[in-house]
XYZ file of N, CA and C in Angstrom:
273
model
N -16.410 -7.729 -13.314
C -15.192 -7.288 -12.667
C -14.156 -8.397 -12.807
N -12.959 -8.027 -13.246
C -11.913 -9.029 -13.461
C -11.289 -9.474 -12.137
N -10.546 -10.551 -12.206
C -9.850 -11.077 -11.039
C -8.879 -10.033 -10.484
N -8.157 -9.347 -11.391
C -7.217 -8.323 -10.953
C -7.947 -7.198 -10.223
N -9.076 -6.769 -10.758
C -9.843 -5.707 -10.111
C -10.313 -6.120 -8.726
N -10.795 -7.355 -8.616
C -11.273 -7.842 -7.307
C -10.131 -7.893 -6.296
N -8.998 -8.459 -6.705
C -7.880 -8.584 -5.772
C -7.315 -7.227 -5.374
N -7.160 -6.347 -6.352
C -6.604 -5.024 -6.060
C -7.546 -4.231 -5.163
N -8.831 -4.251 -5.464
C -9.773 -3.499 -4.631
C -9.849 -4.081 -3.220
N -9.711 -5.398 -3.083
C -9.727 -6.005 -1.749
C -8.526 -5.540 -0.926
N -7.355 -5.475 -1.551
C -6.151 -5.014 -0.849
C -6.297 -3.542 -0.456
N -6.778 -2.723 -1.387
C -6.936 -1.291 -1.096
C -7.970 -1.060 -0.001
N -9.069 -1.790 -0.063
C -10.111 -1.644 0.954
C -9.599 -2.087 2.328
N -8.950 -3.238 2.375
C -8.446 -3.753 3.653
C -7.403 -2.814 4.249
N -6.494 -2.321 3.422
C -5.474 -1.400 3.918
C -6.064 -0.114 4.442
N -7.071 0.402 3.750
C -7.712 1.641 4.180
C -8.452 1.446 5.499
N -9.226 0.390 5.586
C -9.975 0.120 6.817
C -9.022 -0.125 7.987
N -7.972 -0.910 7.745
C -7.005 -1.200 8.811
C -6.279 0.068 9.263
N -5.799 0.863 8.297
C -5.084 2.089 8.643
C -5.944 3.071 9.410
N -7.167 3.280 8.939
C -8.065 4.206 9.624
C -8.461 3.663 10.999
N -8.673 2.343 11.076
C -9.010 1.738 12.364
C -7.898 1.914 13.384
N -6.666 1.698 12.958
C -5.531 1.869 13.872
C -5.387 3.331 14.279
N -5.602 4.240 13.330
C -5.528 5.663 13.679
C -6.637 6.047 14.662
N -7.811 5.483 14.489
C -8.913 5.769 15.419
C -8.568 5.282 16.821
N -7.967 4.124 16.909
C -7.533 3.620 18.223
C -6.513 4.569 18.832
N -5.572 5.034 17.996
C -4.570 5.986 18.479
C -5.202 7.270 18.992
N -6.221 7.745 18.292
C -6.906 8.960 18.747
C -7.647 8.734 20.059
N -8.215 7.541 20.231
C -8.896 7.233 21.486
C -7.923 7.137 22.652
N -6.681 6.816 22.347
C -5.671 6.648 23.398
C -4.764 7.869 23.522
N -5.267 9.042 23.157
C -4.416 10.238 23.161
C -3.868 10.600 24.537
N -4.466 10.134 25.581
C -3.963 10.456 26.916
C -2.792 9.568 27.322
N -2.461 8.574 26.514
C -1.342 7.684 26.825
C -0.145 8.016 25.939
N 1.025 7.671 26.404
C 2.248 7.968 25.658
C 2.361 7.178 24.361
N 1.686 6.052 24.252
C 1.826 5.210 23.064
C 0.951 5.659 21.897
N 0.082 6.649 22.127
C -0.870 7.038 21.081
C -0.158 7.547 19.828
N 0.957 8.248 19.990
C 1.682 8.764 18.818
C 2.231 7.624 17.965
N 2.730 6.576 18.615
C 3.235 5.418 17.876
C 2.110 4.709 17.123
N 0.953 4.632 17.746
C -0.194 3.983 17.098
C -0.657 4.801 15.900
N -0.717 6.118 16.057
C -1.096 6.986 14.947
C -0.098 6.854 13.792
N 1.184 6.795 14.125
C 2.220 6.649 13.102
C 2.067 5.325 12.358
N 1.734 4.277 13.079
C 1.526 2.973 12.437
C 0.342 3.040 11.470
N -0.740 3.691 11.871
C -1.899 3.835 10.998
C -1.577 4.623 9.743
N -0.816 5.708 9.909
C -0.402 6.504 8.748
C 0.499 5.686 7.841
N 1.407 4.914 8.430
C 2.295 4.056 7.631
C 1.517 3.050 6.795
N 0.496 2.475 7.390
C -0.340 1.523 6.648
C -1.064 2.226 5.505
N -1.573 3.417 5.763
C -2.257 4.164 4.705
C -1.300 4.549 3.573
N -0.057 4.841 3.906
C 0.941 5.168 2.880
C 1.314 3.922 2.086
N 1.444 2.789 2.749
C 1.862 1.554 2.089
C 0.743 0.915 1.256
N -0.508 1.201 1.580
C -1.639 0.550 0.919
C -1.622 0.681 -0.611
N -1.417 1.866 -1.188
C -1.374 1.940 -2.658
C -0.225 1.137 -3.268
N 0.899 1.072 -2.563
C 2.037 0.275 -3.042
C 1.643 -1.200 -3.083
N 0.946 -1.651 -2.059
C 0.467 -3.039 -2.036
C -0.522 -3.283 -3.167
N -1.361 -2.295 -3.457
C -2.298 -2.426 -4.571
C -1.586 -2.568 -5.903
N -0.531 -1.786 -6.110
C 0.256 -1.897 -7.347
C 0.946 -3.257 -7.405
N 1.445 -3.744 -6.281
C 2.107 -5.053 -6.256
C 1.129 -6.165 -6.628
N -0.081 -6.108 -6.103
C -1.092 -7.118 -6.437
C -1.466 -7.034 -7.911
N -1.633 -5.819 -8.415
C -1.935 -5.645 -9.839
C -0.818 -6.192 -10.709
N 0.420 -5.967 -10.302
C 1.572 -6.471 -11.052
C 1.545 -7.992 -11.113
N 1.272 -8.621 -9.982
C 1.198 -10.084 -9.950
C 0.107 -10.595 -10.884
N -1.041 -9.950 -10.843
C -2.157 -10.373 -11.703
C -1.841 -10.158 -13.174
N -1.224 -9.039 -13.500
C -0.849 -8.773 -14.892
C 0.138 -9.818 -15.390
N 1.090 -10.188 -14.551
C 2.066 -11.213 -14.919
C 1.371 -12.548 -15.170
N 0.450 -12.902 -14.279
C -0.267 -14.160 -14.427
C -1.142 -14.173 -15.678
N -1.650 -13.012 -16.079
C -2.467 -12.916 -17.280
C -1.623 -12.888 -18.554
N -0.301 -12.750 -18.383
C 0.591 -12.719 -19.537
C 0.711 -11.360 -20.195
N 0.261 -10.318 -19.524
C 0.336 -8.965 -20.079
C 1.678 -8.348 -19.689
N 2.695 -8.624 -20.509
C 4.058 -8.208 -20.176
C 4.250 -6.697 -20.272
N 3.546 -6.051 -21.195
C 3.688 -4.601 -21.349
C 3.280 -3.885 -20.060
N 2.080 -4.166 -19.556
C 1.603 -3.486 -18.360
C 2.294 -3.990 -17.095
N 2.785 -5.233 -17.126
C 3.608 -5.709 -16.016
C 4.864 -4.861 -15.919
N 5.470 -4.584 -17.075
C 6.662 -3.734 -17.099
C 6.382 -2.336 -16.588
N 5.258 -1.776 -16.989
C 4.882 -0.444 -16.507
C 4.694 -0.464 -14.987
N 4.031 -1.481 -14.483
C 3.807 -1.588 -13.040
C 5.126 -1.765 -12.285
N 6.053 -2.535 -12.856
C 7.361 -2.711 -12.214
C 8.153 -1.405 -12.193
N 8.044 -0.625 -13.261
C 8.707 0.686 -13.282
C 8.110 1.580 -12.197
N 6.803 1.532 -12.027
C 6.144 2.313 -10.978
C 6.613 1.878 -9.596
N 6.703 0.580 -9.377
C 7.192 0.073 -8.089
C 8.637 0.519 -7.858
N 9.458 0.475 -8.902
C 10.849 0.921 -8.778
C 10.921 2.406 -8.432
N 10.093 3.221 -9.080
C 10.084 4.663 -8.797
C 9.647 4.936 -7.358
N 8.650 4.227 -6.894
C 8.193 4.386 -5.508
C 9.299 3.970 -4.541
N 9.964 2.871 -4.844
C 11.033 2.382 -3.975
C 12.183 3.381 -3.905
N 12.597 3.910 -5.048
C 13.674 4.907 -5.068
C 13.257 6.141 -4.273
N 12.021 6.585 -4.454
C 11.536 7.735 -3.703
C 11.544 7.502 -2.198
N 11.154 6.306 -1.789
C 11.160 5.977 -0.359
C 12.589 5.954 0.185
N 13.495 5.350 -0.560
C 14.892 5.290 -0.112
C 15.477 6.692 0.000
N 15.230 7.526 -1.010
C 15.755 8.885 -0.964
C 15.158 9.687 0.185
N 13.900 9.455 0.503
C 13.301 10.195 1.620
C 13.870 9.749 2.960
N 14.215 8.455 3.065
C 14.790 7.973 4.329
C 16.213 8.468 4.550
N 16.974 8.662 3.470
C 18.348 9.140 3.634
C 18.408 10.658 3.659
N 17.270 11.299 3.442
C 17.203 12.749 3.591
C 17.499 13.532 2.336
N 17.332 12.942 1.183
C 17.575 13.697 -0.055
C 16.291 14.246 -0.620
């Protein structure tokens, strides 16, 4: 397993465990008013986790000198960013 694979899988695993853990806490606290905010935070982490994985892969590709795939990863990050911005402004 390459360094990039190890780092990317560690980020994806940590984000998934953290997001699901926070959502589980939110579900346990459903009788309190803050449970919806906790659930939203868990969902946000789960949504952001793949983006973090792409960012880590991009860093590793750059460090390995693979400019072609670094460029592809940067285009993917740009597309995700544009999509997020458009969703926040309501388009």
